[in-house]
Amino acid sequence: MNITKIFSEYFNRNGYGLGIFLLVTVGFWVILLIILPQLSMLDFSFRHHLPPPEMGGPKDTYTIEHYKYLVLGAPGSDSSYNVVDLGVFGRTLLAAIFVTILDLVLCYPLAYYLGQSSGGGFTRVLVLLLIIPYWINEILRAFAFRIIFGESGVINEMMLAFGLINNPIDFIRANVALYAGLGYAYILLMIFPIYNVIESLDRNQIEAARDMGAPWWRIHWRVVIPYAKPGIVSGCTMVFMLSAGALAAPQILGGPSSLWFTQIIYQWFNQGGNWPRGAAFAIVLLVTCVFIVLSLMRLFKVKMGDIGK
């Protein structure tokens, strides 16, 4: 199918007015708000850290020193590798994977119930209850989680009152509050993609599997999960990317030893004033996350077109 036929079918389906509006809107979003800023960041990451008067001068050349710093650290350091930044980078990715798995485990049963229910009043109320908390700002929700999980917070007070513990538990230092806050922040991004796919699943397939004596776990493993795979991958992609790139939640809910890689990037941009190094670190995080997502899509045999359906 050539490009002319594609555009012809597109305008026949949407009309010229709506079709042009959609193309301009999507083009503005993709090119001006995504591609060009990332290209600018990429160019900046290969520049020397120079005073403003020297930018654009003969010293303003390309270099890979900022990428070398991430791997090797400062010249003359005792270690042959930048163990601090690389350790934070690895912990951030592992934590983002953990948050993604946690959200998937929590959201899949709920998404299945919503998708296969008859759509009565209780289901609509349940969906509304999921959405209403997100009317509150993300920063306020993070501080609310800090209050709930604090040593004098609701959870510790209830556990002390029921005699479950003798001393308050420091959920902040243990990163429990951080993982709970991140999981809660992106839970809708996991539920609705899975729900949208499962909603279109023919219930007769599930009934046929039950009639043939398949247990519930085999029905999900052989029927529901393969069908819902695009929604699962879409939800996991959004939760993983946003968790790895989170900044507000780690700063508010993180303990003393839970430095997030995005916090290092923030420090280079705003406190260190070294924008090229911050850009290099940001590009490394972006490329690594995209590589992980594409690798998992290839592993589970999910195409980009399947997610867009």
Coordinates of C-alpha atoms in Angstrom, one line a residue, residues 99 102-103 106-107 129-138 140-142 144-145 148-149 177-191 239 243 253:
V99 CA 7.0 -1.0 40.7
L102 CA 3.7 -4.7 41.5
D103 CA 1.2 -2.6 39.5
L106 CA -2.5 -5.6 41.6
C107 CA -4.2 -4.2 38.5
L129 CA -13.6 5.7 42.8
L130 CA -10.4 4.9 40.9
I131 CA -10.5 8.2 39.1
I132 CA -11.5 10.7 41.8
P133 CA -8.2 10.5 43.8
Y134 CA -6.3 11.7 40.7
W135 CA -8.2 15.0 40.8
I136 CA -5.6 15.8 43.5
N137 CA -2.2 17.1 42.6
E138 CA 0.6 14.5 42.5
L140 CA -0.1 16.5 47.5
R141 CA -0.7 12.8 47.0
A142 CA 3.0 12.2 47.7
A144 CA -0.2 12.4 51.9
F145 CA 1.6 9.1 51.5
I148 CA 0.3 7.9 56.1
F149 CA 3.6 5.9 56.2
A177 CA 6.4 4.5 51.2
L178 CA 8.3 5.2 48.0
Y179 CA 7.3 2.0 46.2
A180 CA 3.7 2.3 47.4
G181 CA 3.6 6.0 46.3
L182 CA 5.0 5.2 42.8
G183 CA 2.7 2.2 42.4
Y184 CA -0.3 4.3 43.3
A185 CA 0.7 7.2 41.1
Y186 CA 0.6 5.2 37.9
I187 CA -2.0 2.5 38.7
L188 CA -4.6 3.9 36.3
L189 CA -2.0 3.7 33.5
M190 CA -1.9 0.0 34.1
I191 CA -5.6 -0.7 34.7
V239 CA 4.4 2.5 34.3
S243 CA 8.7 5.2 37.4
L253 CA 8.9 9.7 49.8

